[in-house]
Amino acid sequence: MVEKKLTVGYIQFQPQFGQPDKNISYILERLNKIKDADLIVLPELCTTGYAFNNREEAKTYAEPVPQGKTIQILLSIAKKRDMYIVAGINEKEHDNLYNSAVFLSPNGYVGKYRKNHLFNKEKIIFNQGDLKFPIFHIDDIKVGILICFDWIFPEAWRTLVLKGADIICHPSNLVLKNLAHRSIPVTAMINRIYIICSNRIGIERNLTFIGGSMIVDPKGNIVHRAPSDKEESYVTIINPYKARDKKITERNDVLSDRRPDIYEL
Ligand code: ACM
């Protein structure tokens, strides 16, 4: 096994609804308290909050990517701190609105993912993602992004895994208790990947967000899980190359043993 060290983590906090300036200042404060990290994952819609009443309301807080003010501020910190940042953003492009996540590097803006599987009321607020499942790079490490409710679709994880993802970042605003938190370790295990789920906490309008951000290793072990109702920044050192070992036994490999020829409907 080749050794490669990457310090990765998340910031679990409570974004204030409709207060991007306040939220970005808070995120900066929290990022500055993290001594050293290569990759930090922030929650879904982390600069605007989540519980929009309708599309018009969401639009008033949306930003173009990457020109938006909060993204530019995050880019400056990525550069200054020499770190990669994945952050959930309310994205406006012309008349369209996307629940997106940006992938920012120390050298600037890299790209974005737009949530493919919208949850509940999001369906009347945002457009469906139209960028499929992009892969981003940290040197030779491959990183994918899924956003919150995407978690319930095994095809989403598997597509990224078949494209070589070693780490999948999962900016979230989870509200359904005891579902994703049970599924994510199993998903990491059957795909042999690292998952960094960055969830939020707090109550917004009629929604309670359930925290429990977690980092899971390719054997499905929970390296660390945050509380359900408290803020927490957490970083740990991982060896992403461990996600390249897909072997379960001497004779079994979870990718090369697949038999797509018999998976027809
Ligand atoms: C969710 O997809 N934000 C539950």
Short mmCIF file of C-alpha atoms and ligand atoms in Angstrom, two decimals:
data_model
loop_
_atom_site.label_atom_id
_atom_site.label_comp_id
_atom_site.label_asym_id
_atom_site.label_seq_id
_atom_site.Cartn_x
_atom_site.Cartn_y
_atom_site.Cartn_z
CA MET A 1 0.00 0.00 0.00
CA VAL A 2 1.39 3.38 -1.01
CA GLU A 3 1.20 5.90 1.80
CA LYS A 4 -0.29 9.31 1.15
CA LYS A 5 -1.29 11.60 3.96
CA LEU A 6 -4.11 14.06 3.64
CA THR A 7 -5.57 16.05 6.52
CA VAL A 8 -9.31 16.26 5.96
CA GLY A 9 -12.23 17.50 7.98
CA TYR A 10 -15.54 19.28 8.29
CA ILE A 11 -17.10 22.23 10.03
CA GLN A 12 -20.51 21.49 11.53
CA PHE A 13 -22.35 24.65 12.52
CA GLN A 14 -25.66 26.50 12.39
CA PRO A 15 -25.89 28.88 9.43
CA GLN A 16 -28.13 31.88 10.11
CA PHE A 17 -31.02 32.02 7.63
CA GLY A 18 -30.66 34.74 5.00
CA GLN A 19 -27.48 36.20 6.49
CA PRO A 20 -24.64 35.38 4.08
CA ASP A 21 -22.30 38.09 5.46
CA LYS A 22 -22.69 36.82 8.99
CA ASN A 23 -22.30 33.20 7.88
CA ILE A 24 -19.18 33.78 5.83
CA SER A 25 -17.54 35.71 8.72
CA TYR A 26 -18.38 32.84 11.02
CA ILE A 27 -17.02 30.24 8.58
CA LEU A 28 -13.77 32.26 8.29
CA GLU A 29 -13.48 32.41 12.06
CA ARG A 30 -13.91 28.64 12.26
CA LEU A 31 -11.51 27.97 9.38
CA ASN A 32 -8.89 30.15 11.04
CA LYS A 33 -9.13 28.05 14.18
CA ILE A 34 -8.20 24.92 12.21
CA LYS A 35 -4.44 24.66 12.47
CA ASP A 36 -3.68 22.58 9.45
CA ALA A 37 -5.84 20.96 6.78
CA ASP A 38 -5.65 19.92 3.15
CA LEU A 39 -9.40 19.59 2.61
CA ILE A 40 -12.33 21.03 4.56
CA VAL A 41 -15.95 20.24 3.74
CA LEU A 42 -18.71 22.71 4.69
CA PRO A 43 -22.46 21.94 4.83
CA GLU A 44 -25.04 22.29 2.05
CA LEU A 45 -26.21 25.92 1.44
CA CYS A 46 -23.80 26.95 4.18
CA THR A 47 -23.82 30.68 3.46
CA THR A 48 -27.57 31.27 3.05
CA GLY A 49 -29.42 28.73 5.16
CA TYR A 50 -31.89 26.19 3.78
CA ALA A 51 -35.57 26.65 4.56
CA PHE A 52 -36.65 28.97 1.76
CA ASN A 53 -40.39 29.46 1.42
CA ASN A 54 -40.20 29.61 -2.35
CA ARG A 55 -37.98 30.12 -5.37
CA GLU A 56 -38.23 33.93 -5.25
CA GLU A 57 -37.00 34.02 -1.69
CA ALA A 58 -34.11 31.65 -2.49
CA LYS A 59 -33.20 33.79 -5.48
CA THR A 60 -32.68 36.90 -3.37
CA TYR A 61 -29.78 35.19 -1.62
CA ALA A 62 -28.34 33.27 -4.59
CA GLU A 63 -24.93 34.00 -6.10
CA PRO A 64 -23.25 33.36 -9.44
CA VAL A 65 -20.44 30.82 -9.30
CA PRO A 66 -17.58 31.61 -8.93
CA GLN A 67 -18.06 35.42 -9.01
CA GLY A 68 -20.32 35.52 -5.91
CA LYS A 69 -19.05 37.40 -2.88
CA THR A 70 -18.99 34.47 -0.43
CA ILE A 71 -17.23 32.22 -2.96
CA GLN A 72 -14.58 34.87 -3.55
CA ILE A 73 -14.01 35.13 0.20
CA LEU A 74 -13.70 31.34 0.49
CA LEU A 75 -11.26 31.37 -2.45
CA SER A 76 -9.05 33.89 -0.69
CA ILE A 77 -8.89 31.71 2.41
CA ALA A 78 -8.19 28.57 0.33
CA LYS A 79 -5.23 30.41 -1.15
CA LYS A 80 -4.01 31.94 2.09
CA ARG A 81 -4.31 28.70 4.05
CA ASP A 82 -3.15 26.46 1.19
CA MET A 83 -6.23 24.24 1.48
CA TYR A 84 -9.02 22.80 -0.62
CA ILE A 85 -12.57 23.76 0.38
CA VAL A 86 -15.85 22.14 -0.64
CA ALA A 87 -18.84 24.33 0.23
CA GLY A 88 -22.58 24.13 -0.42
CA ILE A 89 -23.76 27.23 -2.29
CA ASN A 90 -27.11 28.65 -3.45
CA GLU A 91 -26.19 29.19 -7.12
CA LYS A 92 -27.87 31.55 -9.57
CA GLU A 93 -27.21 31.25 -13.30
CA HIS A 94 -29.43 33.48 -15.47
CA ASP A 95 -32.97 32.43 -14.46
CA ASN A 96 -31.88 29.11 -13.01
CA LEU A 97 -31.22 28.29 -9.39
CA TYR A 98 -29.12 25.34 -8.28
CA ASN A 99 -28.32 23.71 -4.96
CA SER A 100 -24.61 23.48 -5.73
CA ALA A 101 -21.27 22.78 -4.12
CA VAL A 102 -18.03 24.43 -5.20
CA PHE A 103 -14.60 22.81 -5.21
CA LEU A 104 -11.99 25.46 -4.39
CA SER A 105 -8.23 24.95 -4.43
CA PRO A 106 -5.24 26.97 -3.21
CA ASN A 107 -4.75 27.94 -6.86
CA GLY A 108 -8.28 29.17 -7.41
CA TYR A 109 -11.73 28.02 -8.44
CA VAL A 110 -11.80 24.49 -9.86
CA GLY A 111 -15.43 23.58 -10.48
CA LYS A 112 -18.86 22.83 -9.11
CA TYR A 113 -21.41 20.08 -8.67
CA ARG A 114 -25.15 20.72 -8.88
CA LYS A 115 -27.38 18.55 -6.70
CA ASN A 116 -28.93 15.90 -8.90
CA HIS A 117 -31.60 14.54 -6.54
CA LEU A 118 -33.63 17.33 -4.96
CA PHE A 119 -35.34 16.77 -1.62
CA ASN A 120 -38.97 17.60 -0.94
CA LYS A 121 -39.64 21.38 -1.29
CA GLU A 122 -36.31 21.85 -3.05
CA LYS A 123 -38.15 20.52 -6.10
CA ILE A 124 -40.17 23.75 -6.33
CA ILE A 125 -37.18 25.97 -5.53
CA PHE A 126 -34.15 24.69 -7.44
CA ASN A 127 -33.46 23.36 -10.91
CA GLN A 128 -32.26 19.77 -11.12
CA GLY A 129 -28.52 19.32 -11.42
CA ASP A 130 -27.26 19.18 -15.00
CA LEU A 131 -23.55 18.53 -14.57
CA LYS A 132 -23.76 14.76 -13.95
CA PHE A 133 -21.06 13.60 -11.48
CA PRO A 134 -17.76 15.47 -11.93
CA ILE A 135 -14.48 14.30 -10.44
CA PHE A 136 -12.06 16.81 -8.92
CA HIS A 137 -8.39 16.31 -8.09
CA ILE A 138 -6.10 16.93 -5.15
CA ASP A 139 -2.87 16.00 -6.91
CA ASP A 140 -3.57 12.41 -7.99
CA ILE A 141 -6.35 11.87 -5.44
CA LYS A 142 -9.82 11.81 -6.98
CA VAL A 143 -12.63 13.57 -5.16
CA GLY A 144 -16.36 13.45 -5.88
CA ILE A 145 -19.21 15.47 -4.38
CA LEU A 146 -22.78 14.47 -3.55
CA ILE A 147 -25.19 16.79 -1.74
CA CYS A 148 -27.41 15.61 1.10
CA PHE A 149 -30.41 13.64 -0.29
CA ASP A 150 -28.25 12.33 -3.14
CA TRP A 151 -27.19 9.82 -0.46
CA ILE A 152 -30.25 7.63 -0.99
CA PHE A 153 -29.33 6.82 -4.59
CA PRO A 154 -26.70 4.05 -4.76
CA GLU A 155 -26.23 4.88 -8.45
CA ALA A 156 -24.86 8.31 -7.53
CA TRP A 157 -22.13 6.90 -5.27
CA ARG A 158 -21.38 4.05 -7.66
CA THR A 159 -21.01 6.37 -10.64
CA LEU A 160 -18.40 8.40 -8.79
CA VAL A 161 -16.66 5.23 -7.59
CA LEU A 162 -16.54 3.82 -11.13
CA LYS A 163 -15.00 7.13 -12.17
CA GLY A 164 -12.28 6.51 -9.59
CA ALA A 165 -13.36 8.63 -6.61
CA ASP A 166 -11.18 7.95 -3.55
CA ILE A 167 -13.03 10.45 -1.36
CA ILE A 168 -16.64 11.59 -1.64
CA CYS A 169 -17.48 14.88 0.06
CA HIS A 170 -21.07 15.12 1.23
CA PRO A 171 -22.20 18.66 2.14
CA SER A 172 -25.55 18.13 3.86
CA ASN A 173 -28.56 19.61 5.64
CA LEU A 174 -29.95 16.27 6.82
CA VAL A 175 -33.33 16.27 8.54
CA LEU A 176 -34.55 12.64 8.42
CA LYS A 177 -33.40 10.86 11.56
CA ASN A 178 -31.47 7.61 11.48
CA LEU A 179 -31.37 7.10 7.75
CA ALA A 180 -28.26 8.62 6.12
CA HIS A 181 -26.27 8.08 9.31
CA ARG A 182 -26.85 4.33 9.01
CA SER A 183 -26.36 4.20 5.28
CA ILE A 184 -23.15 6.22 4.89
CA PRO A 185 -20.83 3.75 6.70
CA VAL A 186 -22.28 0.87 4.65
CA THR A 187 -21.90 2.88 1.44
CA ALA A 188 -18.23 3.57 2.28
CA MET A 189 -17.72 -0.12 3.03
CA ILE A 190 -19.28 -1.58 -0.11
CA ASN A 191 -17.53 0.96 -2.32
CA ARG A 192 -14.28 0.99 -0.31
CA ILE A 193 -14.02 4.79 -0.21
CA TYR A 194 -13.67 7.62 2.28
CA ILE A 195 -16.78 9.71 2.90
CA ILE A 196 -16.75 13.14 4.56
CA CYS A 197 -20.30 14.10 5.48
CA SER A 198 -20.54 17.71 6.68
CA ASN A 199 -23.97 18.33 8.14
CA ARG A 200 -25.48 21.35 9.88
CA ILE A 201 -27.36 21.75 13.15
CA GLY A 202 -30.14 23.97 14.44
CA ILE A 203 -33.74 24.78 13.67
CA GLU A 204 -34.94 26.85 10.71
CA ARG A 205 -38.64 27.53 10.25
CA ASN A 206 -40.18 24.04 10.73
CA LEU A 207 -37.03 22.03 10.06
CA THR A 208 -34.61 20.56 12.61
CA PHE A 209 -31.21 19.63 11.25
CA ILE A 210 -29.63 16.59 12.84
CA GLY A 211 -25.85 17.13 12.77
CA GLY A 212 -23.85 13.93 13.16
CA SER A 213 -21.27 14.94 10.54
CA MET A 214 -18.91 12.05 10.00
CA ILE A 215 -15.75 10.80 8.41
CA VAL A 216 -15.90 7.15 7.39
CA ASP A 217 -13.04 5.00 6.10
CA PRO A 218 -13.09 2.46 3.23
CA LYS A 219 -13.84 -0.38 5.63
CA GLY A 220 -16.96 1.39 6.83
CA ASN A 221 -15.44 2.41 10.18
CA ILE A 222 -16.68 5.73 11.53
CA VAL A 223 -13.42 7.57 12.17
CA HIS A 224 -15.35 10.29 13.96
CA ARG A 225 -18.96 11.40 14.31
CA ALA A 226 -20.10 14.81 15.56
CA PRO A 227 -22.95 15.31 18.05
CA SER A 228 -26.46 15.90 16.74
CA ASP A 229 -26.91 19.37 18.22
CA LYS A 230 -23.52 20.99 18.81
CA GLU A 231 -21.07 22.81 16.62
CA GLU A 232 -17.87 20.97 15.87
CA SER A 233 -14.82 21.38 13.65
CA TYR A 234 -12.91 18.16 13.17
CA VAL A 235 -9.85 17.15 11.18
CA THR A 236 -8.04 13.85 10.88
CA ILE A 237 -5.25 12.37 8.80
CA ILE A 238 -6.24 9.79 6.20
CA ASN A 239 -4.41 7.77 3.58
CA PRO A 240 -6.66 8.13 0.51
CA TYR A 241 -4.73 5.40 -1.32
CA LYS A 242 -6.49 2.93 0.98
CA ALA A 243 -9.55 3.57 -1.19
CA ARG A 244 -7.66 2.05 -4.13
CA ASP A 245 -7.69 -1.37 -2.47
CA LYS A 246 -11.03 -2.84 -3.52
CA LYS A 247 -10.15 -6.35 -2.40
CA ILE A 248 -12.39 -8.12 0.12
CA THR A 249 -10.59 -11.49 -0.10
CA GLU A 250 -7.69 -12.77 -2.14
CA ARG A 251 -10.20 -13.62 -4.87
CA ASN A 252 -12.78 -10.86 -4.47
CA ASP A 253 -12.60 -7.27 -5.61
CA VAL A 254 -15.71 -5.11 -5.30
CA LEU A 255 -15.15 -3.43 -8.64
CA SER A 256 -13.54 -6.02 -10.90
CA ASP A 257 -15.95 -8.74 -9.71
CA ARG A 258 -18.90 -6.73 -10.95
CA ARG A 259 -20.79 -8.34 -13.81
CA PRO A 260 -22.42 -5.53 -15.77
CA ASP A 261 -23.28 -8.02 -18.53
CA ILE A 262 -25.94 -9.60 -16.28
CA TYR A 263 -27.24 -6.40 -14.68
CA GLU A 264 -29.67 -5.68 -17.51
CA LEU A 265 -33.29 -5.15 -16.51
C1 ACM B 1 -31.65 17.38 2.05
O1 ACM B 1 -31.42 16.87 0.94
N1 ACM B 1 -31.22 18.60 2.33
C2 ACM B 1 -32.39 16.65 3.08
#
